[in-house]
Coordinates of C-alpha atoms in Angstrom, one line a residue:
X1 CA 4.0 -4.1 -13.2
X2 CA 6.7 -3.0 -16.0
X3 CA 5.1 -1.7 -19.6
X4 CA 5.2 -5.2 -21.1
X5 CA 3.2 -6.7 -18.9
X6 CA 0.6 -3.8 -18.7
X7 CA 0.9 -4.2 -22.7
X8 CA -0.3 -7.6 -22.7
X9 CA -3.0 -6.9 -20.1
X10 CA -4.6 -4.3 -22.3
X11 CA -4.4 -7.0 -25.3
X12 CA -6.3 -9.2 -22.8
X13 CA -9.0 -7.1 -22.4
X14 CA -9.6 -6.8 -25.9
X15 CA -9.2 -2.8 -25.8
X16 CA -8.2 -2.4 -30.1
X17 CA -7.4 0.4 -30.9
X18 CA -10.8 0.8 -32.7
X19 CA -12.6 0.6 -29.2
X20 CA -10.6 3.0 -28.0
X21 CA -11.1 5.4 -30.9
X22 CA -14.6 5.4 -30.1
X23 CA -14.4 5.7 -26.1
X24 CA -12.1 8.6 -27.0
X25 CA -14.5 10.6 -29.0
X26 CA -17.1 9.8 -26.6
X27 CA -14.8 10.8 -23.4
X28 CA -14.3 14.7 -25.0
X29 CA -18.3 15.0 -24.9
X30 CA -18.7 13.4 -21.7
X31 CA -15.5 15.9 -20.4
X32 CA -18.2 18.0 -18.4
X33 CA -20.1 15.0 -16.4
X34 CA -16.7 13.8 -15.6
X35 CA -16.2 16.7 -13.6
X36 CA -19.2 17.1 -12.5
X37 CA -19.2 13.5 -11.4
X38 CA -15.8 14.5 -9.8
X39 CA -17.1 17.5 -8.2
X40 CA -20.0 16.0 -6.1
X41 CA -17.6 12.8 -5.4
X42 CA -14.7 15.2 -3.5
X43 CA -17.8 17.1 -1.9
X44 CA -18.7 14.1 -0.1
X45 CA -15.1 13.2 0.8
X46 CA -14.9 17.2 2.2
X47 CA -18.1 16.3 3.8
X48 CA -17.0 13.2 5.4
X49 CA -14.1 13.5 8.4
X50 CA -13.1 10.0 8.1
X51 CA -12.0 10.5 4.2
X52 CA -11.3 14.5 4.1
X53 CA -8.7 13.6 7.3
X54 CA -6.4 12.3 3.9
X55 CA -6.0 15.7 2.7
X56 CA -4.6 19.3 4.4
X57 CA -6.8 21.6 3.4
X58 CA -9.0 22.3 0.7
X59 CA -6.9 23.2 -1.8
X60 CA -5.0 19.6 -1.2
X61 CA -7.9 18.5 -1.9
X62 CA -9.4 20.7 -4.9
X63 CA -5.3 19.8 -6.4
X64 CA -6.2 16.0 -6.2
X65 CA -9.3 16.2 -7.9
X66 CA -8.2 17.7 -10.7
X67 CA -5.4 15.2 -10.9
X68 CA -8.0 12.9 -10.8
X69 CA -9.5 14.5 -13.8
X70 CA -6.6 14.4 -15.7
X71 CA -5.9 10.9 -15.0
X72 CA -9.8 9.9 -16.5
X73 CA -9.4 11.8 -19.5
X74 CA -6.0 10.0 -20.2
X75 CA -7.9 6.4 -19.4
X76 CA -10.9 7.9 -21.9
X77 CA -8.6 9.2 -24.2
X78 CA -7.4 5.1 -25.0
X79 CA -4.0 6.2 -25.1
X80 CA -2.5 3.2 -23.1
X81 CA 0.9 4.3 -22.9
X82 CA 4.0 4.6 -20.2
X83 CA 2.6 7.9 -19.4
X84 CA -0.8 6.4 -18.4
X85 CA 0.5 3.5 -16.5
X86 CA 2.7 5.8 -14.7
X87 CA -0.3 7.3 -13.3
X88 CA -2.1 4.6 -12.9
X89 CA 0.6 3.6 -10.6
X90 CA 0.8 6.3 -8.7
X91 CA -2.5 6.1 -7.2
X92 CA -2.1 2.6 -5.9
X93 CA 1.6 3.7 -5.1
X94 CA -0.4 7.2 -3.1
X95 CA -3.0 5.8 -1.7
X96 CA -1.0 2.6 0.1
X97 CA 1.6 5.6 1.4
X98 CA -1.2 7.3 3.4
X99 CA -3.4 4.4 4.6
X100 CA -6.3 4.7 1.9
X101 CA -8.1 1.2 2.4
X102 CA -8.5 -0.2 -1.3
X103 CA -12.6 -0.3 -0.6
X104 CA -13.1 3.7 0.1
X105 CA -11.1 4.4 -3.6
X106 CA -13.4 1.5 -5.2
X107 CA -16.4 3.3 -3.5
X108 CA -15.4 6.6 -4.8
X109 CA -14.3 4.8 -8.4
X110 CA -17.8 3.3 -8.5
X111 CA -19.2 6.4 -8.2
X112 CA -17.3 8.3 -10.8
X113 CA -17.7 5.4 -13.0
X114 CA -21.8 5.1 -12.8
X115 CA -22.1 8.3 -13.5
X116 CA -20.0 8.1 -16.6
X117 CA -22.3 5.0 -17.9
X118 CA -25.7 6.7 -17.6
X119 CA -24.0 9.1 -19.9
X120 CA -22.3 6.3 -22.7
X121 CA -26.0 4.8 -22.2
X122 CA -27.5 8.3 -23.9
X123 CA -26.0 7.7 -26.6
X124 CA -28.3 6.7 -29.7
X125 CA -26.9 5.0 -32.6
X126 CA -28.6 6.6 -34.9
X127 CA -28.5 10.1 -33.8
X128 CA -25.6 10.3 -31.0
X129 CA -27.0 11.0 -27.6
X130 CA -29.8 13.1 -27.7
X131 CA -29.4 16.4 -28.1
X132 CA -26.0 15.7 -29.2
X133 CA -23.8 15.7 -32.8
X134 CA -22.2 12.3 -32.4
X135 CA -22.9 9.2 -34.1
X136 CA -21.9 6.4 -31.9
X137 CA -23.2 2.8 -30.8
X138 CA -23.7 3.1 -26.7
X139 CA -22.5 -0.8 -26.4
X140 CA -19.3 -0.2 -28.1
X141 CA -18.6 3.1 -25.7
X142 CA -20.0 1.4 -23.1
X143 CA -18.4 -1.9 -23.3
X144 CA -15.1 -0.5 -24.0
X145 CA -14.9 2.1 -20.9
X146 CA -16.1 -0.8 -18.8
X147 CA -12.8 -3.0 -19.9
X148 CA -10.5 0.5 -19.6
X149 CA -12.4 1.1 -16.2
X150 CA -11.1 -2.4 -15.2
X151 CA -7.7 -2.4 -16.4
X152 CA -7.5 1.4 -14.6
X153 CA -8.7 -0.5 -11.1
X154 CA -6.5 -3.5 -11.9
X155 CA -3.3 -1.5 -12.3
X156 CA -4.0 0.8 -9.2
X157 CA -5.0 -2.2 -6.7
X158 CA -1.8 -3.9 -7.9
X159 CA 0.7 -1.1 -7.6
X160 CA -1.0 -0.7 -3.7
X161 CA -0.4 -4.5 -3.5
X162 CA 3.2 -4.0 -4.5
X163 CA 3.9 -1.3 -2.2
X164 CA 2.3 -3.1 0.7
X165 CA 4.6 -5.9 0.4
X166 CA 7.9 -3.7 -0.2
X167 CA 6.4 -1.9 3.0
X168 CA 6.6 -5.6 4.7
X169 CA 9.7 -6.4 3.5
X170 CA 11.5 -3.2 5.2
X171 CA 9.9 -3.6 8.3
X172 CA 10.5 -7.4 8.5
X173 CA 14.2 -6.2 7.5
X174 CA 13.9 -3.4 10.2
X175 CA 13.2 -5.8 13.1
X176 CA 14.8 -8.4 11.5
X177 CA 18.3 -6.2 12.0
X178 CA 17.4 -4.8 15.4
X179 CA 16.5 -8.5 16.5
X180 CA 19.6 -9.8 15.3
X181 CA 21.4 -6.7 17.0
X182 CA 19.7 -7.4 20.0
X183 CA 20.4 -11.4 20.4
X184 CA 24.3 -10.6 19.7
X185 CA 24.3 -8.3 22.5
X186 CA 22.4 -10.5 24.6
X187 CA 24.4 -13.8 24.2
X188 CA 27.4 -11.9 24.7
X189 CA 25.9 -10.4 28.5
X190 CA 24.5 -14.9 28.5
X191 CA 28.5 -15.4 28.3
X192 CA 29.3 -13.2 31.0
X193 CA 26.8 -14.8 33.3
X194 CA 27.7 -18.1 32.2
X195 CA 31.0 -17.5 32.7
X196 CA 30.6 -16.3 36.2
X197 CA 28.4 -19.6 37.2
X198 CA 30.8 -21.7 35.9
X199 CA 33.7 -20.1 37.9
X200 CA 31.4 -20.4 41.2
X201 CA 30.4 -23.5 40.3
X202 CA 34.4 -24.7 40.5
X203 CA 34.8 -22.8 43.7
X204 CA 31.8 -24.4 44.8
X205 CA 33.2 -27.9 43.6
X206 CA 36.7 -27.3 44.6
X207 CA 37.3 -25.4 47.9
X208 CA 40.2 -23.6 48.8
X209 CA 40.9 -25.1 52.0
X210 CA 42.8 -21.8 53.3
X211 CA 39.8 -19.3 52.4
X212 CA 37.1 -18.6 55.5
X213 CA 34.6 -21.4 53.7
X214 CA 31.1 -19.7 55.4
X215 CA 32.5 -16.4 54.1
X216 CA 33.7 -17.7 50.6
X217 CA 30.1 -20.0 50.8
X218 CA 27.6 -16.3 50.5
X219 CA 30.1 -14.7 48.6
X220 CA 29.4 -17.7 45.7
X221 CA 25.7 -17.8 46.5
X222 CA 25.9 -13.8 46.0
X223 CA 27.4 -14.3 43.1
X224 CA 26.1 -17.1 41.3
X225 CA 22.2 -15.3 42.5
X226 CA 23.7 -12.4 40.6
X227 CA 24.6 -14.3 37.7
X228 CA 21.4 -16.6 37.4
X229 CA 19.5 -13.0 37.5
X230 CA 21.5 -11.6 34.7
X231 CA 20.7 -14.7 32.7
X232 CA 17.3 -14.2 33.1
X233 CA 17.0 -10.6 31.8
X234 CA 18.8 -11.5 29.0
X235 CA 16.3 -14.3 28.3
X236 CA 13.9 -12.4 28.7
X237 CA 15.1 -9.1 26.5
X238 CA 15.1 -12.2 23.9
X239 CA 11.6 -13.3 24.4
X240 CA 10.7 -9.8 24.3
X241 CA 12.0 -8.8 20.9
X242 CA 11.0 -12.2 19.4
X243 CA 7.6 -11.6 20.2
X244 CA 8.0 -7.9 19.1
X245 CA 9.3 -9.2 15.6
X246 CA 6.8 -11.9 14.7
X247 CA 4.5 -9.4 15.5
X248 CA 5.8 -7.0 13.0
X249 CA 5.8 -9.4 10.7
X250 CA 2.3 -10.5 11.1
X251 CA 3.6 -14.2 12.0
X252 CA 2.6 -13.7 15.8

């Protein structure tokens, strides 16, 4: 997805600028629930062996969860720009790299997310949310972090989407080179064989009436067993990397 075309999705979600204004004054308050929200999400992850098997250590994964921070407050913030998309990207681009399965970061989105709607849903229009300065309308926060919330999953899942399929291009090209390398070879060695059956075959067909015929008879049988064996490896190497490239490439 190149800027334009993330430009015109934004405009399709009907995220004005005034929408974003609002979710952007509401995102400083709400600064301390995202990390919270944040902090209990990567505890569970830590406490889970299946997710926390993504990450090193614990400061790998303490690094990534402030990343993840960062990259909410720029989504809150409204400030669509190349810098945003870039990370938007990146976790899609990330999470496709190390084998992340698109439902565990929806899971863990979800989470973050909820948590960030009970607090928009505080808010009171006519006092801000309670116990708090701002004046603000909770549908218009809510409403509009909903749509950036969507365009932020829409962007990742695609960019993980696009890196699956560049992934399946180089490893059909990958087979697709060492299958091509590998039927060369073998119809060269097919050649050979053939070669040598057709040469018995002519002995066979036309004697030499001065060679000892029961000798020269096993020396052609030897020969053309030989020959019909060497074929058959070769068809077989082929039938072995055919199979081993369509299963690559998930035609099998």
């Amino acid at each position: 997805m190149d800027f334009v075309e993330f430009r015109r999705l934004v405009d399709a979600m009907g995220l004005t600028p005034e929408a974003s204004e609002e979710m952007d004054r509401w995102g400083h308050e709400s600064a301390p629930r995202l990390k919270q929200a944040l902090l209990e999400l990567y505890t569970t992850i830590a406490d889970n062996p299946d997710l926390s098997a993504f990450f090193d250590d614990v400061e790998q994964l303490s690094h990534v969860r402030q990343k993840q921070y960062e990259h909410w407050r720029t989504l809150l913030s409204g400030l669509f720009d190349e810098t945003y998309l870039e990370s938007a990207k990146r976790i899609g681009t990330v999470h496709c790299s190390i084998g992340l399965e698109p439902h565990a970061f929806l899971t863990g989105y979800a989470a973050v997310l909820s948590a960030l709607l009970r607090d928009a849903s505080q808010l009171d229009g006519g006092a801000g949310r309670k116990g708090h300065r701002a004046s603000q309308s909770p549908d218009i926060v809510i409403d509009a972090l909903t749509r950036a919330a969507l365009l932020d999953i829409g962007v990742a899942l695609t960019s993980y989407s696009e890196a699956e399929q560049s992934r399946a291009r180089l490893s059909r090209l990958k087979f697709s080179n060492a299958f091509r390398q590998a039927f060369t070879h073998s119809m060269s060695e097919l050649d050979t064989a053939m070669g040598s059956l057709n040469q018995a075959a002519g002995q066979l067909a036309n004697p030499d009436p001065a060679e000892d015929q029961g000798l020269n008879a096993a020396e052609l049988a030897q020969s053309v067993t030989r020959s019909t064996a060497a074929v058959q490896v070769q068809l077989d190497e082929l039938k072995s990397k055919m199979n081993e490239f369509l299963t690559a490439t998930g035609a099998a």
